mmCIF file of C-alpha atoms in Angstrom:
data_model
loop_
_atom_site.group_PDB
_atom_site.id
_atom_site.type_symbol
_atom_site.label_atom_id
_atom_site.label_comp_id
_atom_site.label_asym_id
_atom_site.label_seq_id
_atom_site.Cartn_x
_atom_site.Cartn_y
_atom_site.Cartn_z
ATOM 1 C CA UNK A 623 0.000 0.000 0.000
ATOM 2 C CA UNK A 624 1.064 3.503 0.627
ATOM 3 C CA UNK A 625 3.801 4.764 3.298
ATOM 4 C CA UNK A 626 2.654 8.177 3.464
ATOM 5 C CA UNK A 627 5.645 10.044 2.186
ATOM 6 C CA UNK A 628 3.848 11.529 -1.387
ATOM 7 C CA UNK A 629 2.946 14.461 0.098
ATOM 8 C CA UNK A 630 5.468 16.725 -2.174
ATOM 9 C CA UNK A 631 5.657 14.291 -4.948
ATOM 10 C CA UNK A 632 4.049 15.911 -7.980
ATOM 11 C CA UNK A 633 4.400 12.290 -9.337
ATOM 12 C CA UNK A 634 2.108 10.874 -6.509
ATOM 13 C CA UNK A 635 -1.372 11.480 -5.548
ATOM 14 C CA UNK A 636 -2.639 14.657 -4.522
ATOM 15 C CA UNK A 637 -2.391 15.750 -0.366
ATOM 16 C CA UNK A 638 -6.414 14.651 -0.467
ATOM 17 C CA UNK A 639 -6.116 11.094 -1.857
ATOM 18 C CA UNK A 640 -2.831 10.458 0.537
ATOM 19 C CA UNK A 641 -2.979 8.554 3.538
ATOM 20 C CA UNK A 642 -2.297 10.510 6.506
ATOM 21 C CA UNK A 643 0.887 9.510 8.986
ATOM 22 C CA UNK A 644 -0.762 6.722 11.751
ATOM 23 C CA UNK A 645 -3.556 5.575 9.544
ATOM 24 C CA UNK A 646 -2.876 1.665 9.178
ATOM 25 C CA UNK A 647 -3.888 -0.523 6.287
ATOM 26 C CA UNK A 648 -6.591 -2.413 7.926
ATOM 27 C CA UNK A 649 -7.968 1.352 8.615
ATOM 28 C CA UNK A 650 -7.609 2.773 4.720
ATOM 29 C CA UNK A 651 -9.350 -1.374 4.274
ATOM 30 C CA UNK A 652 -12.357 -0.731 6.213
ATOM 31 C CA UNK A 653 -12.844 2.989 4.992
ATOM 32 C CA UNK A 654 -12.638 1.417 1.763
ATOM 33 C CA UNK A 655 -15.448 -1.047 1.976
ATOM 34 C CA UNK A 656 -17.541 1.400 3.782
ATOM 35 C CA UNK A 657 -17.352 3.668 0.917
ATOM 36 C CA UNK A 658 -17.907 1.066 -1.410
ATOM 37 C CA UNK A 659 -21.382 -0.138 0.450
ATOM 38 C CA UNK A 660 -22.222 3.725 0.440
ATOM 39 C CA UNK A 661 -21.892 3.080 -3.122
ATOM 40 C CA UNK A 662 -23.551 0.076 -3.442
ATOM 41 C CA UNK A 663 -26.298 1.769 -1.554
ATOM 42 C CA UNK A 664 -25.827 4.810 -3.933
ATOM 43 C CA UNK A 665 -27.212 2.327 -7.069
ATOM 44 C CA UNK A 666 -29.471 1.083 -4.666
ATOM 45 C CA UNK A 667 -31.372 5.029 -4.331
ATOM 46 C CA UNK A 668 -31.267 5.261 -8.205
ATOM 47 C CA UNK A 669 -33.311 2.559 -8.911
ATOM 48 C CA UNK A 670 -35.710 3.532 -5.996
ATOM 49 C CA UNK A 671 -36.103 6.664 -7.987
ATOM 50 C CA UNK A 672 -36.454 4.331 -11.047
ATOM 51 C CA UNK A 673 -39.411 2.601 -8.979
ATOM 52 C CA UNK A 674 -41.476 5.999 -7.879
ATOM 53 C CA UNK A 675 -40.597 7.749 -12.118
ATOM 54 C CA UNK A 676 -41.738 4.704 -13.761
ATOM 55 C CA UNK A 677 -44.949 3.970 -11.039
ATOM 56 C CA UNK A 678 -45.441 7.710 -11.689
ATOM 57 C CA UNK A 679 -45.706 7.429 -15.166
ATOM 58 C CA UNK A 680 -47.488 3.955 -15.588
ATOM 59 C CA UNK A 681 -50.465 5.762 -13.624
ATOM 60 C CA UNK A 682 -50.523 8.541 -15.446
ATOM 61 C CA UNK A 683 -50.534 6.238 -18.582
ATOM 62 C CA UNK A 684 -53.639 4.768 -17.179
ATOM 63 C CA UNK A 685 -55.885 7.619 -17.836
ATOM 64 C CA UNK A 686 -55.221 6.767 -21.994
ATOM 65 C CA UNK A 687 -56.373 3.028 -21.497
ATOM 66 C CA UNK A 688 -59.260 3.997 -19.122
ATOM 67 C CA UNK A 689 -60.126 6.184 -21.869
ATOM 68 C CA UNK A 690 -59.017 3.803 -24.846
ATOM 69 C CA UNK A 691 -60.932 0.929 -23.020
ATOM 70 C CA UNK A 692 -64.444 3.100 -22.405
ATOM 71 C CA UNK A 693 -63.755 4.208 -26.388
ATOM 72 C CA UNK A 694 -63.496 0.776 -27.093
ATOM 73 C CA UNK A 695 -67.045 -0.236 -25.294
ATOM 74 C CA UNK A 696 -65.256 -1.855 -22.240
ATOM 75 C CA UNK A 697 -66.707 1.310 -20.035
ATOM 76 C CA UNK A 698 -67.531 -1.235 -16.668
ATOM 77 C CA UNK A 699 -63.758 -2.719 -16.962
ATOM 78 C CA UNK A 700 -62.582 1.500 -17.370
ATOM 79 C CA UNK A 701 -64.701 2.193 -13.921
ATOM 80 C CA UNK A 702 -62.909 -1.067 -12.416
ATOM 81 C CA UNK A 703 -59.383 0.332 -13.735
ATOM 82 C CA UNK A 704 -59.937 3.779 -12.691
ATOM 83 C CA UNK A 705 -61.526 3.366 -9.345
ATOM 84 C CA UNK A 706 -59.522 0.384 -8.429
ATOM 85 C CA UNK A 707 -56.146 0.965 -9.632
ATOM 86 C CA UNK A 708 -55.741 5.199 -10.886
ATOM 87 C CA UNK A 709 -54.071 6.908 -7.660
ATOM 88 C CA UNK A 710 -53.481 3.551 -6.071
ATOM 89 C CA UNK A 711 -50.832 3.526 -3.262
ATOM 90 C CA UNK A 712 -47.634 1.231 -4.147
ATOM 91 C CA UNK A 713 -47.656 0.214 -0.297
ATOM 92 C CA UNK A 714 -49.873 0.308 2.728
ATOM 93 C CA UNK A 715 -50.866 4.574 2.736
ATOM 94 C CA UNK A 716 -47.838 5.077 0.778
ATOM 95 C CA UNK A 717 -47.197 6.260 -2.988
ATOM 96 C CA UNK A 718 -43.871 6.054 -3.851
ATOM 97 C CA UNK A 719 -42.580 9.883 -3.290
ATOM 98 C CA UNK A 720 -43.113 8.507 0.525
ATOM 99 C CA UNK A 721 -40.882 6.012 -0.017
ATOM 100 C CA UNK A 722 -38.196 8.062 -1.468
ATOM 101 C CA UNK A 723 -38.704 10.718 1.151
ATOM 102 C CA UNK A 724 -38.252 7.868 3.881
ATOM 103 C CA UNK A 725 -35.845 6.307 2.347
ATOM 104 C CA UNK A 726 -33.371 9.608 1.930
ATOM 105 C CA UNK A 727 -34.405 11.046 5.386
ATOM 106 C CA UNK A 728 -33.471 8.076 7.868
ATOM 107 C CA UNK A 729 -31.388 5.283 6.071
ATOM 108 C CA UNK A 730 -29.344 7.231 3.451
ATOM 109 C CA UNK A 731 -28.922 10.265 5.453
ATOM 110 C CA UNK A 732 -27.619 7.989 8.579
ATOM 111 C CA UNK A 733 -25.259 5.633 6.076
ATOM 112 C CA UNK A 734 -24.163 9.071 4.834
ATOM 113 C CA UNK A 735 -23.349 10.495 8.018
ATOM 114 C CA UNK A 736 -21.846 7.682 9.158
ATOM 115 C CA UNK A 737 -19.711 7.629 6.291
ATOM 116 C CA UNK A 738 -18.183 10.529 7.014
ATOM 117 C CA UNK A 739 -18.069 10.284 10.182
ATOM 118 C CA UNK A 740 -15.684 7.815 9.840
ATOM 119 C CA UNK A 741 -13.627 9.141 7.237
ATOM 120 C CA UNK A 742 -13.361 12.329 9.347
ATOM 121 C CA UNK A 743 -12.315 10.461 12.823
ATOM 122 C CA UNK A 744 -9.886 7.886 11.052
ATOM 123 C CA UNK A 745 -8.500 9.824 7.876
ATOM 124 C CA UNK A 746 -9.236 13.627 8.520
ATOM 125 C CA UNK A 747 -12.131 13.645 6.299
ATOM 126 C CA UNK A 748 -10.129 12.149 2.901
ATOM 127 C CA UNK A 749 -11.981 10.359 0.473
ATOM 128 C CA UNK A 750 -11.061 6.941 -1.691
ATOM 129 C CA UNK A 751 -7.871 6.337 -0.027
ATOM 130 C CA UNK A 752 -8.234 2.487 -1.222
ATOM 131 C CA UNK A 753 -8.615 3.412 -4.046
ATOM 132 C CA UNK A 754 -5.892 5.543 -4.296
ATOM 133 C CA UNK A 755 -3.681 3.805 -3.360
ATOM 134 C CA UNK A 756 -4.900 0.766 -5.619
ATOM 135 C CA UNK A 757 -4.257 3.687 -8.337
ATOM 136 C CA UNK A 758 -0.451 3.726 -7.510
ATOM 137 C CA UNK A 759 -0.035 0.321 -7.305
ATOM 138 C CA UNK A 760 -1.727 -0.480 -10.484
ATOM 139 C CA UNK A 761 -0.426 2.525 -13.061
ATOM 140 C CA UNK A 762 2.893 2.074 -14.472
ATOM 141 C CA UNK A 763 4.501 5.529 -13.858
ATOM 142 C CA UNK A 764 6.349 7.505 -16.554
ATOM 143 C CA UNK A 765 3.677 6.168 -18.974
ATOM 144 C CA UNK A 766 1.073 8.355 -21.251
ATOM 145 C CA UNK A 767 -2.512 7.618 -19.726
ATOM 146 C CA UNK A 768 -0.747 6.212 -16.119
ATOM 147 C CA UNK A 769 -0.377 9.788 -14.746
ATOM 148 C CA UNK A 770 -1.230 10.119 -10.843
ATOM 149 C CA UNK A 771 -2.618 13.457 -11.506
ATOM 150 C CA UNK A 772 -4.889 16.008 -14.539
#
């Protein structure tokens, strides 16, 4: 891993993607797969908001076949469709802008927190440090396309 000592090296990561002095591997380990569940919960919130833009949307596409079935002469199976399924919550009293709303207020914004919380008690706040350090290991240095820095 990393010893620390880029700090001045223009050829080394930046002062925010280098370990600080005392921060042990097993530290920079378990930063690193905190950050990547954050992440994994990250994908996790973007399909949630897949869920509530495509429930949004299917209900609102619901008015066309209510009206396409009544046009068609299927006006009690409309009435069923609209009155049984138009406005309908997803969940128990719930459409899904609840669920988002729940969702971001109490378990992302604690996994958040927590987050960095962590990063600023054990690394002074510095982000990817796995993963920068998996960076130096991995480029070849001196090579086009390998550089440790834009």
């Amino acid at each position: 891993m990393n010893d620390g000592n880029n700090h001045g090296d223009a050829t080394g990561p930046d002062a925010e993607h280098t370990r600080p002095a005392g921060v042990s591997d097993r530290t920079v380990e378990a930063l690193g797969k905190l950050s990547e569940a954050l992440e994994t919960v990250e994908r996790a919130r973007g399909r949630l908001y897949d869920l509530h833009q495509l429930i949004g949307h299917a209900d609102l596409m619901l008015d066309d076949a209510v009206d396409l079935l009544r046009a068609a002469g299927h006006g009690e199976l409309a009435d069923r469709v609209s009155r049984e399924l138009v406005g309908r919550n997803v969940i128990a009293g719930r459409w899904t802008f609840q669920l988002v709303e729940e969702f971001d207020d109490g378990y992302y914004a604690l996994f958040k927190d927590l987050d960095r919380q962590a990063r600023e008690q054990l690394a002074g706040g510095l982000r990817h440090l796995f993963e920068a350090e998996m960076k130096e290991q991995r480029r070849t240095h001196g090579r086009p396309g390998h550089e440790a820095r834009p």
